[in-house]
């Protein structure tokens, strides 16, 4: 199943000429999800040729402007584009208060489609979305305001039945379903054919984790354990460790320590401070700790 | 005195790849003013190399998103840039309610500078800003929500004294001030030297008017009477007259009728519907009524 990520913005609070603030698109098996929605996200989607009319689920990590100021314009535009149905917003509960308040910047009752809210769980690793093939979990980070990370994880697929076996044993639909779920086959003469002779392993499940903005946290290591790709904030280079601590952010080295200790497949660092035109130094510092690291750029696209 | 306008965005509700929604910078004698602040205005200012740290006055015509969704990000960025002093927002009073409400997208008390509000007068042509050289008036338009236009008008300068007269008559400071204000000079022998022999006319005052979004209005003609440059919305070409009426917008022809009937110097049409990639047709239709018309583009700059 296709599973990829497009970075629309990997800058931090102040947008620069080079970098927009946080927004990224996760596409899984043809379904599109938006994580964070900084100012100008809808403009960037247009520029990248991303058709967002069918977007159904938006995940907002926290309510700092560089992560959600684009939501008002995006929702308005969906309304103007004649969108119907429901758009779900998985976010801190305060965003629902904001959009439903008397003085909200947009009147969500007038958009022409329904906006529903899934408030993020403040406690721990919690399911916030699932469909047939994918689950999305949220988990709390530690920042100046309530903030969450997300894990997008494929559901384990059923075992693949070996086609020849269907004819060989004259399998019924019920038997096929049972075998795909892991059962052995008992023949009429009492012989048992073990499942491993009837099936092959399904494709390995893949997972993606998004972590920004946060101080370095042990609980993140367990939340993102073994994911294929981890996007982790690295607002500063290692020489700003003190400032990172004060502002509840991470250095490139800390992001790489999380990646290494969680045993992820690949690390993408982002959420770079506006002071960096080039982030080569941050990439180098991450690679010293975790070699399979890469620095994000606006427009970057990768498969999970 | 320098007096110019830079169009940051001249599109309407839906931003396109070619056009951003409404925002423009008026600069008069070194002072910068922002009219409307669509999403991504701060990004566009950076891209155009406009330093907005010293921006003190922002004028918001109405509370449709394509005219103010960029304000949250702009104010936040000013705060992050260490801005002090006061930023005035001349806007519908509801914007103050929004920004001061419990669930405002930004906490304006935490920005590090003061935000003050000048609610626009719902009644008529009303002064909302003035300094030594310039006055800004607001006047109501007719749209789906309360909307205002603006006139930026230079104050009449004092008359210029003819330098030779100062020595010839041995003028005191008090006499010079009186003559610059238009008085005649009475000599000790009783002779009166008329002001016109002592002074020359000051430079002609210049004025700029901004009108969007609105249905065609007779009151606009008197409000913008004789301005040097009129920016007037022309959301549609003439064939969409019915739709313009329904949505409280204007056609290119209607904008030009306002310009002609108000006797302005030059018309700049803007606020184009997203359906137009090229607006050559709209410019042509405006010129048929008012020859000195031009269609705006994002990045356009002109002197008033």
XYZ file of C-alpha atoms in Angstrom:
608
model
C 0.000 0.000 0.000
C 1.322 3.457 -0.851
C 2.364 5.433 2.221
C 4.157 8.725 1.781
C 4.744 12.123 3.276
C 5.071 15.549 1.672
C 6.588 18.363 3.750
C 4.854 21.654 2.953
C 6.709 23.632 5.610
C 9.569 22.723 7.956
C 10.310 26.110 9.492
C 9.494 27.253 13.003
C 7.644 30.281 14.335
C 8.858 32.985 11.947
C 8.301 32.092 8.293
C 11.364 32.937 6.203
C 11.887 33.359 2.495
C 13.176 29.787 2.434
C 10.830 27.993 4.784
C 7.172 28.002 5.693
C 5.971 26.990 9.116
C 4.721 23.505 9.885
C 2.372 21.583 7.615
C 2.697 18.179 6.003
C 0.563 15.801 4.020
C 0.486 12.088 4.788
C -1.023 9.945 2.050
C -1.883 6.333 2.779
C -3.507 4.048 0.246
C -4.990 7.065 -1.561
C -6.316 8.778 1.574
C -4.900 12.170 2.436
C -4.246 13.479 5.938
C -2.953 16.888 6.934
C -0.696 17.309 9.965
C -0.594 20.906 11.203
C -1.750 23.807 9.100
C 0.461 26.885 9.319
C -0.481 30.108 7.549
C -0.452 29.708 3.748
C -0.870 25.922 3.811
C -3.725 26.107 1.290
C -1.572 28.264 -0.987
C 1.285 25.751 -0.777
C -1.044 22.844 -1.519
C -2.188 24.652 -4.656
C 1.395 25.402 -5.640
C 2.342 21.724 -5.221
C -0.708 20.631 -7.225
C -2.273 18.855 -4.254
C -6.035 18.564 -4.606
C -7.336 18.942 -1.102
C -11.066 18.833 -1.787
C -11.273 15.291 -0.421
C -9.313 15.965 2.770
C -11.291 14.446 5.654
C -8.926 14.435 8.615
C -6.731 17.229 9.921
C -4.384 16.719 12.866
C -3.261 19.796 14.807
C -0.367 19.219 17.219
C -0.849 22.384 19.299
C -2.227 25.890 19.238
C 0.815 27.969 18.444
C 0.145 30.022 15.341
C 2.887 28.440 13.241
C 0.955 25.165 13.487
C -2.660 26.218 12.903
C -3.139 29.777 11.541
C -3.771 28.360 8.066
C -6.782 26.380 9.235
C -9.234 29.298 8.965
C -8.384 29.886 5.311
C -8.299 26.195 4.467
C -11.749 25.545 5.950
C -13.155 28.685 4.278
C -11.795 27.617 0.918
C -13.214 24.108 1.298
C -16.582 25.782 1.862
C -16.199 28.006 -1.194
C -15.179 24.968 -3.232
C -18.555 23.402 -2.425
C -17.256 20.755 -0.068
C -19.888 18.486 1.524
C -19.736 15.754 4.147
C -17.586 15.931 7.250
C -14.114 17.231 7.997
C -12.654 15.917 11.243
C -10.226 17.981 13.258
C -8.063 16.049 15.714
C -6.709 18.768 17.962
C -6.433 20.240 21.429
C -9.991 20.775 22.693
C -9.422 24.542 22.851
C -9.559 24.699 19.057
C -13.152 23.489 19.178
C -13.946 26.251 21.711
C -12.300 28.777 19.382
C -14.125 27.706 16.220
C -17.461 27.384 17.988
C -17.175 30.653 19.922
C -19.248 33.738 19.186
C -16.190 35.586 17.922
C -14.600 32.807 15.891
C -12.743 34.045 12.783
C -14.991 31.759 10.717
C -18.574 30.675 11.151
C -18.218 26.915 10.875
C -21.992 26.482 10.778
C -22.037 28.388 7.466
C -19.326 26.433 5.656
C -21.719 24.054 3.915
C -20.047 20.954 5.345
C -19.804 19.596 8.850
C -16.764 20.142 11.054
C -16.376 17.536 13.776
C -13.801 17.546 16.516
C -11.820 14.713 18.045
C -10.122 16.285 21.088
C -6.693 14.759 21.693
C -6.283 12.622 24.804
C -4.088 14.342 27.401
C -3.123 11.054 29.066
C -1.092 8.762 26.862
C -0.815 6.829 23.616
C -4.411 7.015 22.352
C -6.152 5.998 19.141
C -7.661 9.058 17.430
C -8.346 7.694 13.930
C -8.624 4.344 12.246
C -9.849 2.859 9.010
C -9.533 -0.603 7.468
C -5.814 -0.246 6.894
C -4.457 2.484 9.148
C -4.553 3.720 12.724
C -3.403 7.078 14.029
C -2.372 7.487 17.641
C -1.670 10.687 19.537
C 0.631 11.073 22.519
C 1.444 14.107 24.674
C 4.679 16.041 24.237
C 6.127 18.678 26.569
C 6.033 22.235 25.240
C 4.903 25.674 26.476
C 1.296 24.733 25.669
C -0.417 21.346 25.473
C 1.112 19.569 22.476
C 0.830 16.157 20.883
C 2.816 13.917 18.570
C 1.236 11.419 16.173
C 2.001 7.896 14.991
C 0.477 6.707 11.704
C 0.629 2.912 11.730
C -0.660 0.419 9.218
C -2.881 -2.292 10.604
C -1.477 -5.811 10.358
C -2.756 -7.263 7.114
C -4.205 -10.788 6.882
C -1.871 -13.582 5.798
C -1.714 -14.148 2.034
C -3.094 -17.542 1.026
C -1.072 -19.531 -1.511
C -3.393 -19.650 -4.539
C -2.606 -23.260 -5.460
C -3.858 -24.435 -2.048
C -7.392 -23.213 -2.757
C -7.813 -25.621 -5.633
C -5.728 -28.398 -4.112
C -7.864 -28.600 -0.960
C -11.145 -27.271 -2.487
C -11.316 -24.552 0.174
C -14.636 -22.873 1.014
C -14.908 -19.114 1.540
C -15.208 -19.692 5.301
C -12.066 -21.825 5.304
C -10.153 -19.229 3.287
C -11.084 -16.467 5.747
C -10.066 -18.642 8.702
C -6.731 -19.532 7.083
C -5.995 -15.878 6.201
C -6.593 -15.153 9.897
C -3.995 -17.777 10.870
C -5.925 -21.039 11.347
C -4.604 -24.414 10.320
C -6.686 -26.597 7.976
C -8.220 -29.839 9.223
C -8.950 -32.233 6.357
C -11.852 -34.745 6.378
C -9.446 -37.608 7.143
C -8.328 -35.760 10.267
C -4.971 -34.608 8.854
C -3.981 -31.096 9.922
C -2.250 -28.850 7.340
C -0.398 -26.165 9.282
C -1.073 -22.541 8.363
C 2.552 -21.925 7.337
C 2.121 -24.427 4.462
C -1.017 -22.640 3.229
C 0.004 -18.981 3.509
C 2.846 -16.544 3.162
C 3.551 -13.547 5.398
C 1.649 -10.360 4.582
C 3.717 -7.290 3.657
C 5.460 -5.799 6.693
C 3.400 -3.040 8.288
C 4.844 0.446 8.040
C 4.619 3.378 10.416
C 5.406 7.090 10.535
C 5.784 9.354 13.555
C 5.531 13.147 13.770
C 7.075 14.857 16.796
C 7.124 18.671 17.173
C 7.291 20.918 19.313
C 8.828 19.373 22.422
C 11.658 19.152 24.827
C 13.498 15.800 24.635
C 11.254 13.215 26.267
C 11.732 9.600 27.315
C 8.047 8.922 26.687
C 8.528 9.866 23.031
C 11.103 7.098 22.664
C 8.545 4.484 23.657
C 5.775 6.098 21.602
C 7.809 6.033 18.371
C 9.586 2.714 19.045
C 10.558 1.035 15.796
C 8.697 3.319 13.377
C 10.004 3.296 9.816
C 10.354 7.068 9.586
C 10.437 9.583 12.432
C 9.962 13.300 11.730
C 11.376 14.995 14.816
C 11.852 18.651 15.508
C 15.424 19.969 15.700
C 14.842 23.665 16.141
C 18.475 24.361 17.074
C 21.972 23.093 16.492
C 23.729 21.536 19.478
C 25.379 24.779 20.573
C 21.937 26.128 21.541
C 21.179 23.301 24.001
C 20.445 25.791 26.775
C 18.062 27.825 24.626
C 16.370 24.629 23.418
C 15.726 23.664 27.034
C 14.345 27.112 27.917
C 11.972 27.185 24.940
C 10.907 23.517 25.176
C 12.544 22.549 21.909
C 15.232 20.083 20.824
C 18.657 20.252 19.270
C 19.612 18.160 16.242
C 21.663 15.901 18.510
C 18.726 15.294 20.841
C 16.404 14.445 17.948
C 18.977 11.889 16.776
C 19.273 10.394 20.280
C 15.514 9.825 20.269
C 15.760 8.174 16.833
C 18.662 5.970 17.935
C 17.101 4.955 21.265
C 13.734 4.224 19.626
C 15.416 2.141 16.916
C 13.583 3.887 14.069
C 14.419 3.214 10.427
C 15.097 6.773 9.358
C 15.092 10.240 10.940
C 13.891 13.407 9.201
C 14.673 16.535 11.206
C 12.663 19.745 10.822
C 11.059 22.760 12.520
C 14.254 24.729 12.009
C 14.772 28.099 13.652
C 14.643 31.074 11.269
C 18.311 31.784 12.113
C 19.437 28.967 9.797
C 19.503 29.579 6.071
C 21.341 26.320 5.560
C 20.742 23.435 7.946
C 23.784 21.390 6.898
C 25.258 21.728 10.379
C 22.099 20.348 12.009
C 22.025 17.404 9.601
C 25.699 16.693 10.351
C 25.085 16.788 14.104
C 22.133 14.420 13.780
C 24.158 11.981 11.648
C 26.932 11.848 14.224
C 24.428 10.219 16.577
C 22.110 8.489 14.108
C 23.624 8.043 10.628
C 20.337 7.556 8.743
C 19.255 11.166 9.336
C 18.241 13.774 6.798
C 17.217 17.424 7.106
C 13.764 18.271 5.713
C 13.133 20.974 3.138
C 9.899 22.588 1.981
C 8.570 20.397 -0.793
C 10.444 17.264 0.340
C 8.580 14.033 -0.347
C 9.428 10.586 0.932
C 7.993 7.093 1.141
C 7.513 5.587 4.573
C 6.298 63.955 -0.517
C 6.567 60.310 -1.608
C 3.198 58.575 -1.803
C 2.958 55.108 -3.289
C 1.084 51.851 -3.199
C 2.283 48.255 -3.495
C -0.295 45.578 -4.251
C 0.552 42.374 -2.373
C -2.591 40.553 -3.442
C -5.413 41.450 -5.824
C -7.370 38.195 -5.898
C -10.696 37.502 -4.260
C -11.864 34.785 -1.884
C -10.040 31.743 -3.250
C -6.285 32.292 -3.532
C -4.963 30.966 -6.848
C -1.506 30.104 -8.068
C -1.396 33.533 -9.721
C -3.028 35.773 -7.148
C -3.146 36.186 -3.408
C -6.142 37.645 -1.651
C -6.322 41.295 -0.643
C -3.453 43.152 0.977
C -1.658 46.320 -0.024
C 0.938 48.647 1.408
C 0.507 52.414 1.249
C 3.681 54.383 1.944
C 3.458 58.117 2.547
C 6.475 60.227 3.384
C 8.293 57.186 4.769
C 5.371 55.939 6.871
C 3.934 52.539 6.033
C 0.274 51.573 6.234
C -1.267 48.177 5.538
C -4.734 47.891 3.997
C -6.257 44.453 4.537
C -4.225 41.461 5.524
C -5.173 38.248 3.749
C -3.534 34.953 4.630
C 0.200 34.935 3.810
C 0.556 38.726 3.827
C 3.598 38.514 6.111
C 5.186 35.947 3.788
C 4.576 38.221 0.787
C 6.051 41.223 2.586
C 9.196 39.191 3.275
C 9.316 38.030 -0.339
C 9.029 41.639 -1.569
C 11.730 42.775 0.874
C 9.309 44.993 2.810
C 10.494 45.549 6.375
C 7.314 45.664 8.399
C 8.788 46.019 11.880
C 7.801 49.688 11.984
C 4.220 49.189 10.799
C 1.958 51.173 13.147
C -1.429 51.299 11.441
C -3.405 48.487 9.857
C -6.721 49.097 8.110
C -9.121 46.159 7.742
C -12.027 46.746 5.353
C -14.222 43.874 6.573
C -14.173 40.513 8.264
C -14.227 38.111 5.368
C -11.252 35.809 5.625
C -9.653 36.902 2.355
C -9.190 40.339 3.931
C -7.937 39.544 7.448
C -6.832 35.926 8.013
C -3.182 37.014 7.783
C -3.512 39.360 10.740
C -2.988 36.652 13.374
C 0.336 35.611 11.873
C 1.466 39.174 11.232
C 0.809 40.278 14.822
C 2.451 37.107 16.190
C 5.527 37.686 14.062
C 5.769 41.325 15.146
C 5.782 40.023 18.721
C 8.487 37.452 17.979
C 10.537 40.168 16.257
C 10.597 42.091 19.541
C 8.252 44.835 18.460
C 7.452 47.510 21.103
C 5.100 50.485 21.196
C 1.608 50.416 19.756
C 0.031 48.914 16.651
C -3.319 50.439 15.758
C -5.980 48.395 14.032
C -8.659 50.392 12.196
C -11.369 47.820 11.626
C -14.931 46.698 12.212
C -15.439 46.603 15.987
C -16.046 42.857 15.865
C -12.333 42.303 15.246
C -11.592 43.797 18.635
C -14.128 41.420 20.217
C -12.432 38.537 18.411
C -8.870 39.414 19.427
C -9.847 40.190 23.010
C -12.086 37.158 23.465
C -11.187 34.212 25.672
C -10.779 31.962 22.641
C -8.891 34.362 20.384
C -6.373 32.644 18.072
C -3.675 34.898 19.596
C -3.244 36.318 23.075
C -2.729 39.988 22.266
C -1.787 40.732 25.875
C 1.268 38.501 25.453
C 2.636 39.996 22.240
C 5.033 42.379 23.977
C 3.551 45.459 22.290
C 0.206 47.157 22.625
C -2.631 46.578 20.170
C -5.141 49.419 20.065
C -8.349 49.475 18.103
C -10.020 52.272 16.188
C -13.480 50.904 15.324
C -14.653 52.188 11.947
C -17.588 54.597 11.953
C -20.755 52.997 10.537
C -22.275 56.362 9.592
C -20.362 58.216 6.910
C -17.072 59.760 5.795
C -15.109 59.739 9.050
C -11.517 60.541 9.983
C -9.816 57.459 11.420
C -6.133 58.495 11.242
C -4.135 61.647 10.833
C -0.609 62.888 11.220
C 1.145 66.124 10.226
C 0.852 65.397 6.512
C -1.858 62.829 5.948
C -5.416 61.991 6.899
C -7.220 58.703 6.393
C -11.002 58.595 6.157
C -13.268 55.566 6.190
C -16.681 55.302 4.601
C -19.227 52.461 4.554
C -19.660 50.206 1.524
C -22.457 47.725 0.867
C -21.452 44.063 1.059
C -22.707 40.904 2.762
C -21.084 42.047 6.020
C -20.230 45.543 7.306
C -17.489 46.838 5.002
C -15.582 50.084 4.613
C -13.558 51.894 1.982
C -10.670 54.240 2.762
C -9.371 57.534 1.405
C -5.754 58.490 2.091
C -5.481 62.238 1.545
C -2.551 64.558 2.038
C -3.204 67.574 4.201
C -3.006 70.937 2.447
C 0.560 72.136 2.895
C 1.361 75.737 3.934
C 2.108 78.225 1.146
C 5.782 78.439 0.143
C 7.309 81.818 0.952
C 9.492 83.410 -1.753
C 12.928 83.444 -0.147
C 13.927 86.875 -1.451
C 10.950 88.448 0.360
C 12.314 87.435 3.764
C 15.407 89.618 3.340
C 13.656 92.360 1.361
C 11.076 93.012 4.104
C 13.185 91.801 7.078
C 10.458 89.352 8.089
C 10.250 88.033 11.646
C 9.504 84.371 12.415
C 5.959 85.324 13.443
C 5.428 87.189 10.151
C 6.784 84.252 8.126
C 4.392 81.828 9.839
C 1.445 84.188 9.239
C 2.355 84.644 5.557
C 2.795 80.866 5.015
C -0.712 80.535 6.473
C -2.019 83.020 3.889
C -1.860 86.465 5.549
C -0.900 89.604 3.705
C 1.997 91.702 5.020
C 1.322 95.196 6.483
C 4.475 97.398 6.343
C 5.255 100.129 8.945
C 4.160 102.873 6.475
C 0.738 101.207 6.194
C 1.322 99.665 2.748
C -0.182 96.172 2.347
C 1.801 93.592 0.334
C -0.691 90.942 -0.789
C 0.108 87.315 0.058
C 0.253 86.331 -3.632
C 3.323 88.578 -4.066
C 5.074 86.900 -1.123
C 4.322 83.232 -1.696
C 3.864 80.552 -4.291
C 1.334 77.731 -4.209
C 2.302 74.612 -2.225
C 2.534 71.338 -4.133
C -0.888 69.963 -5.053
C -2.209 67.540 -2.453
C -2.578 63.944 -3.554
C -5.084 61.299 -2.535
C -5.676 57.572 -2.906
C -8.902 55.625 -2.411
C -9.384 51.912 -1.727
C -12.809 50.396 -2.426
C -13.517 46.647 -2.002
C -15.851 44.642 -1.519
C -19.052 46.376 -2.522
C -21.977 46.622 -4.814
C -21.876 49.769 -6.996
C -22.775 52.694 -4.750
C -23.588 56.353 -5.392
C -22.135 57.262 -1.985
C -18.767 55.885 -3.103
C -18.704 58.369 -5.972
C -18.889 61.298 -3.577
C -16.453 59.707 -1.117
C -13.736 59.235 -3.743
C -14.470 62.447 -5.705
C -11.359 63.668 -7.481
C -8.818 61.313 -5.926
C -5.642 60.850 -7.930
C -5.809 57.067 -7.900
C -8.804 54.866 -7.143
C -8.357 51.156 -6.445
C -11.803 49.687 -7.012
C -12.908 46.094 -6.945
C -13.945 44.503 -10.241
C -14.582 40.939 -9.202
C -16.322 40.054 -12.472
C -16.367 40.951 -16.144
C -19.523 42.650 -17.403
C -21.225 39.433 -18.447
C -21.542 38.485 -14.763
C -23.538 41.609 -13.811
C -26.296 39.503 -12.261
C -23.878 37.456 -10.188
C -22.069 40.645 -9.122
C -25.356 42.026 -7.853
C -26.224 38.825 -5.980
C -22.835 38.627 -4.270
C -22.523 42.367 -3.568
C -19.602 42.845 -5.920
C -18.911 44.954 -9.016
C -18.142 44.331 -12.638
C -15.209 46.002 -14.403
C -17.661 48.321 -16.168
C -19.252 49.404 -12.897
C -15.869 50.146 -11.320
C -15.053 52.331 -14.329
C -18.390 54.148 -14.054
C -17.542 55.036 -10.461
C -14.100 56.284 -11.573
C -15.604 58.343 -14.418
C -18.413 59.828 -12.323
C -16.057 60.650 -9.452
C -13.589 62.282 -11.848
C -10.584 60.423 -10.489
C -7.160 60.621 -12.109
C -6.568 56.920 -12.609
C -8.400 53.667 -11.901
C -6.732 50.442 -10.765
C -9.128 47.501 -10.790
C -8.600 44.446 -8.573
C -10.180 41.771 -6.365
C -10.522 39.486 -9.363
C -12.524 36.288 -9.186
C -10.436 33.116 -9.219
C -12.099 32.179 -12.529
C -9.835 34.620 -14.416
C -6.266 33.608 -15.151
C -5.882 36.627 -17.412
C -7.824 39.800 -16.636
C -7.275 41.463 -20.015
C -11.012 41.367 -20.716
C -11.819 43.179 -17.462
C -9.188 45.842 -18.185
C -10.637 46.318 -21.678
C -14.175 46.681 -20.311
C -13.024 49.245 -17.746
C -11.167 51.266 -20.415
C -14.269 51.419 -22.593
C -15.876 53.510 -19.842
C -12.823 55.139 -18.270
C -9.719 55.083 -20.492
C -7.150 55.628 -17.738
C -7.804 52.227 -16.187
C -5.344 49.457 -15.449
C -5.746 45.968 -14.006
C -3.723 45.284 -10.842
C -1.322 42.351 -10.458
C 0.338 40.907 -7.389
C 3.519 42.900 -6.881
C 2.295 45.971 -8.814
C 3.639 49.253 -7.466
C 2.509 52.747 -8.405
C 2.915 56.343 -7.338
C -0.189 58.239 -6.317
